[in-house]
Coordinates of C-alpha atoms in Angstrom, one line a residue:
M1 CA -114.5 -62.7 3.9
E2 CA -114.3 -61.5 7.5
S3 CA -117.1 -59.2 8.5
I4 CA -116.1 -55.6 9.3
T5 CA -116.9 -54.9 12.9
L6 CA -116.7 -51.7 15.0
E7 CA -113.9 -53.2 16.9
S8 CA -111.8 -53.9 13.8
I9 CA -112.4 -50.3 12.6
L10 CA -111.3 -48.9 15.9
Q11 CA -108.2 -51.1 15.9
F12 CA -107.3 -49.9 12.4
I13 CA -107.7 -46.3 13.4
Q14 CA -105.6 -46.9 16.5
E15 CA -102.8 -48.5 14.5
K16 CA -102.8 -45.8 11.8
T17 CA -102.9 -43.1 14.5
F18 CA -100.0 -44.7 16.3
V19 CA -98.0 -44.7 13.0
Y20 CA -98.9 -41.3 11.6
L21 CA -99.6 -39.1 14.6
P22 CA -95.9 -38.6 15.5
K23 CA -95.2 -37.8 11.8
L24 CA -98.1 -35.3 11.7
L25 CA -96.9 -33.7 14.9
L26 CA -93.3 -33.5 13.6
G27 CA -94.5 -32.2 10.3
G28 CA -96.6 -29.5 12.0
L29 CA -93.7 -28.5 14.2
I30 CA -91.3 -28.3 11.2
L31 CA -94.0 -26.3 9.2
W32 CA -94.4 -23.8 12.1
V33 CA -90.7 -23.3 12.6
G34 CA -89.9 -23.4 8.9
M35 CA -92.4 -20.7 8.1
K36 CA -91.0 -18.4 10.7
L37 CA -87.5 -19.0 9.4
V38 CA -88.6 -18.4 5.8
N39 CA -90.3 -15.1 6.8
K40 CA -87.2 -13.9 8.6
L41 CA -85.0 -14.8 5.6
V42 CA -87.4 -13.0 3.2
N43 CA -87.2 -9.9 5.4
V44 CA -83.4 -10.0 5.5
L45 CA -83.3 -10.5 1.7
T46 CA -85.6 -7.5 1.1
K47 CA -83.3 -5.3 3.1
V48 CA -80.2 -6.6 1.3
L49 CA -81.7 -6.0 -2.1
E50 CA -82.7 -2.5 -1.1
K51 CA -79.2 -1.7 0.1
A52 CA -77.8 -3.2 -3.1
G53 CA -79.9 -0.8 -5.2
F54 CA -82.1 -3.3 -7.0
D55 CA -84.9 -1.7 -9.0
D56 CA -88.3 -1.3 -7.4
T57 CA -89.8 -3.3 -10.2
I58 CA -87.7 -6.4 -9.8
R59 CA -87.1 -6.4 -6.0
P60 CA -90.7 -7.5 -5.0
F61 CA -90.6 -10.1 -7.8
L62 CA -87.3 -11.6 -6.6
V63 CA -88.4 -11.7 -3.0
S64 CA -91.7 -13.4 -4.0
L65 CA -89.9 -15.9 -6.2
I66 CA -87.4 -16.9 -3.5
S67 CA -90.1 -17.0 -0.8
F68 CA -92.1 -19.4 -3.1
I69 CA -89.0 -21.6 -3.6
L70 CA -88.3 -21.8 0.1
K71 CA -91.8 -22.5 1.1
G72 CA -92.1 -25.1 -1.7
S73 CA -88.9 -26.8 -0.4
L74 CA -90.3 -26.8 3.1
L75 CA -93.5 -28.5 2.0
L76 CA -91.5 -31.2 0.1
V77 CA -89.6 -31.9 3.3
I78 CA -92.8 -32.3 5.3
A79 CA -94.2 -34.5 2.5
S80 CA -91.1 -36.7 2.8
I81 CA -91.6 -37.0 6.5
L82 CA -95.2 -38.1 6.0
G83 CA -94.1 -40.8 3.6
V84 CA -95.2 -39.3 0.3
N85 CA -93.4 -40.7 -2.7
L86 CA -91.4 -37.6 -3.7
S87 CA -90.0 -39.1 -6.9
S88 CA -93.5 -39.4 -8.5
L89 CA -94.4 -35.9 -7.2
V90 CA -91.2 -34.3 -8.5
A91 CA -91.7 -36.1 -11.9
L92 CA -95.2 -34.7 -12.1
L93 CA -94.1 -31.2 -11.3
A94 CA -91.3 -31.4 -13.8
A95 CA -93.7 -32.5 -16.5
I96 CA -96.1 -29.7 -15.7
G97 CA -93.2 -27.2 -15.6
F98 CA -91.9 -28.4 -19.0
A99 CA -95.3 -28.1 -20.6
V100 CA -95.8 -24.6 -19.3
G101 CA -92.3 -23.6 -20.3
M102 CA -92.9 -24.8 -23.9
A103 CA -96.2 -22.9 -24.1
L104 CA -94.6 -19.7 -22.7
Q105 CA -91.3 -20.0 -24.4
G106 CA -91.4 -16.5 -25.9
S107 CA -92.7 -14.9 -22.7
L108 CA -90.0 -16.7 -20.7
G109 CA -87.3 -15.2 -23.0
N110 CA -88.7 -11.7 -22.5
F111 CA -88.9 -12.4 -18.7
A112 CA -85.3 -13.5 -18.5
S113 CA -84.2 -10.4 -20.6
G114 CA -86.3 -8.2 -18.3
I115 CA -84.4 -9.6 -15.2
L116 CA -81.1 -8.8 -17.0
I117 CA -82.2 -5.3 -17.9
L118 CA -83.4 -4.5 -14.4
T119 CA -80.3 -6.0 -12.8
L120 CA -77.6 -4.7 -15.1
K121 CA -79.4 -1.4 -15.8
P122 CA -78.1 -0.5 -19.3
Y123 CA -80.7 2.3 -19.2
K124 CA -83.3 3.6 -16.7
S125 CA -86.6 5.4 -16.8
G126 CA -86.2 8.9 -18.3
D127 CA -83.2 7.9 -20.5
W128 CA -83.3 8.5 -24.3
I129 CA -82.4 5.3 -26.1
Q130 CA -82.5 3.8 -29.6
V131 CA -83.3 0.2 -30.3
E132 CA -82.7 -0.6 -33.9
E133 CA -84.7 2.2 -35.6
K134 CA -86.9 3.0 -32.6
F135 CA -85.9 6.2 -30.7
G136 CA -87.5 7.6 -27.7
K137 CA -87.6 8.3 -23.9
V138 CA -87.9 5.3 -21.6
D139 CA -91.2 5.5 -19.8
E140 CA -91.4 2.2 -18.0
I141 CA -89.2 -0.9 -17.7
G142 CA -91.3 -4.0 -17.1
I143 CA -90.6 -7.7 -16.6
F144 CA -91.6 -8.6 -20.1
S145 CA -91.2 -5.3 -22.1
T146 CA -89.9 -1.8 -22.1
T147 CA -92.1 1.2 -23.0
I148 CA -90.6 4.2 -24.7
I149 CA -92.3 7.4 -25.8
S150 CA -91.1 8.6 -29.3
P151 CA -90.6 12.3 -30.1
G152 CA -93.9 12.1 -32.0
N153 CA -95.5 11.1 -28.7
K154 CA -96.1 7.5 -29.8
T155 CA -96.0 4.8 -27.2
L156 CA -93.6 2.0 -28.3
I157 CA -93.8 -1.3 -26.4
I158 CA -90.6 -3.3 -27.2
P159 CA -90.2 -6.9 -26.0
N160 CA -87.2 -7.1 -23.7
A161 CA -85.7 -10.1 -25.6
K162 CA -85.4 -7.9 -28.7
I163 CA -83.5 -5.3 -26.7
T164 CA -81.0 -7.7 -25.1
D165 CA -80.4 -9.5 -28.5
G166 CA -79.6 -6.3 -30.3
V167 CA -77.7 -3.0 -30.0
V168 CA -79.1 -0.4 -27.6
T169 CA -77.9 3.2 -27.9
N170 CA -78.3 5.1 -24.7
Y171 CA -78.1 8.8 -25.5
S172 CA -78.5 9.8 -21.8
K173 CA -75.5 7.8 -20.5
K174 CA -73.1 10.7 -21.0
G175 CA -75.7 13.4 -20.6
M176 CA -75.3 14.6 -24.2
V177 CA -75.6 13.4 -27.8
R178 CA -73.8 14.6 -31.0
L179 CA -75.9 15.4 -34.1
E180 CA -74.8 14.5 -37.6
I181 CA -76.0 17.0 -40.1
N182 CA -74.8 17.1 -43.7
V183 CA -74.7 20.1 -46.1
T184 CA -72.9 20.9 -49.3
M185 CA -70.9 23.8 -50.6
P186 CA -69.5 24.5 -54.1
Y187 CA -65.8 23.8 -54.9
A188 CA -65.2 27.5 -55.8
E189 CA -66.3 28.6 -52.3
S190 CA -63.8 29.2 -49.4
F191 CA -64.2 26.5 -46.7
P192 CA -63.0 28.8 -43.9
R193 CA -65.6 31.4 -44.9
V194 CA -68.4 28.8 -45.0
K195 CA -67.3 27.3 -41.7
G196 CA -67.4 30.8 -40.1
I197 CA -70.9 31.4 -41.4
I198 CA -72.1 28.1 -40.1
E199 CA -70.5 28.7 -36.7
N200 CA -72.2 32.1 -36.5
A201 CA -75.5 30.5 -37.4
L202 CA -75.2 27.8 -34.8
S203 CA -74.6 30.5 -32.1
N204 CA -78.2 31.6 -32.6
I205 CA -79.6 28.2 -31.5
D206 CA -80.2 28.2 -27.7
N207 CA -80.0 24.4 -27.0
I208 CA -76.6 23.7 -28.6
L209 CA -74.0 23.1 -25.9
N210 CA -71.0 25.4 -25.8
E211 CA -68.8 22.5 -24.5
P212 CA -67.8 20.4 -26.4
K213 CA -67.8 22.9 -29.2
P214 CA -69.7 22.1 -32.4
E215 CA -67.5 20.3 -35.0
I216 CA -67.6 21.4 -38.7
G217 CA -65.5 19.7 -41.3
I218 CA -65.3 18.4 -44.8
E219 CA -66.8 14.9 -45.1
N220 CA -66.5 14.0 -48.7
F221 CA -65.7 15.4 -52.2
D222 CA -68.7 14.8 -54.5
S223 CA -68.8 15.1 -58.2
H224 CA -70.6 18.5 -58.1
S225 CA -69.9 19.8 -54.6
I226 CA -68.1 19.4 -51.3
E227 CA -70.0 17.6 -48.5
L228 CA -69.7 19.1 -45.0
T229 CA -70.7 17.6 -41.7
I230 CA -72.0 19.7 -38.8
R231 CA -71.8 18.1 -35.4
P232 CA -73.2 20.1 -32.6
F233 CA -73.7 18.6 -29.1
V234 CA -77.0 18.7 -27.3
H235 CA -78.9 17.2 -24.4
P236 CA -80.9 14.1 -25.6
E237 CA -84.3 15.7 -25.1
H238 CA -83.3 18.5 -27.6
F239 CA -82.2 16.1 -30.3
W240 CA -85.0 16.7 -32.8
Q241 CA -85.6 20.3 -32.1
V242 CA -82.0 21.3 -32.6
T243 CA -81.8 19.1 -35.8
F244 CA -84.7 21.1 -37.3
D245 CA -83.3 24.5 -36.0
T246 CA -79.9 23.7 -37.4
H247 CA -81.2 23.0 -40.9
E248 CA -83.3 26.2 -40.8
V249 CA -80.6 28.6 -39.6
V250 CA -77.9 27.1 -42.0
K251 CA -80.3 27.4 -45.0
K252 CA -81.0 31.0 -44.1
A253 CA -77.3 31.8 -43.5
F254 CA -76.4 30.3 -46.9
S255 CA -79.1 32.3 -48.6
D256 CA -78.0 35.6 -46.8
N257 CA -74.4 35.0 -47.8
K258 CA -75.1 34.0 -51.4
I259 CA -73.6 30.5 -51.0
Q260 CA -74.7 28.3 -53.9
V261 CA -75.5 24.6 -53.8
A262 CA -75.7 22.2 -56.7
Y263 CA -79.1 21.0 -57.7
S264 CA -80.9 20.3 -61.0
E265 CA -83.4 22.9 -62.3
G266 CA -86.4 22.1 -64.4
I267 CA -88.4 19.0 -64.8
E268 CA -87.6 16.1 -67.2
L269 CA -90.5 14.0 -68.4
G270 CA -90.1 10.4 -69.6
S271 CA -92.4 7.8 -70.9
I272 CA -93.6 4.9 -68.8
G273 CA -93.6 1.4 -70.4
N274 CA -96.2 -1.3 -70.0

């Protein structure tokens, strides 16, 4: 075995320097120029997204994501110039990405749904929406979930994937919502008379819209009575208050005008088996 001498070490360093120094200088130049170009592209992208009306929540995230991708691509180019085996590096990154993706599968679904919601804007902060049986006012739209405040002042955090996979009712899209309230009247009673009584009762509720006018009609013929449907239009934020007020004023109007309704009187007791 040849002995390692100072001269051989210096010669080795000289040879490697001669081979790698130009690559290092070229890589450094590409890095310097590339970073400047990436920063300019990111600034241009930010202005484009602002003019396009992208939501303040998603815009910084998209800019950061694209900046990360561009800088990562730049580093891969420099690594290629330096002679790094990119196939092994890419395979390693792909394996890591796959493992992380499997671990965060649910979160990634919510994330993708959040991007869709913030981009397509089926609703916005302040809108009244219903997701399945959950009804409330949108408080915050996040990347992974949407927060709504129910009329009972409960904070509901709904995963975005659940929203995009189901039916979302936006009560604020048209600026108004129609209530569906059912009452009954006896067959012997005059429908025009009852309709007039209900219309007069609804006129005492402040938050019912005059246009469109409330709709009152016969919904169904039951075995003991006629079912009526009352459909006043209100702003979404008055949904529950007008619902309660309508039941209250209609009950009082029926009582004042001696309109009867069918219901069983008395209590029937029965035995309970084992």
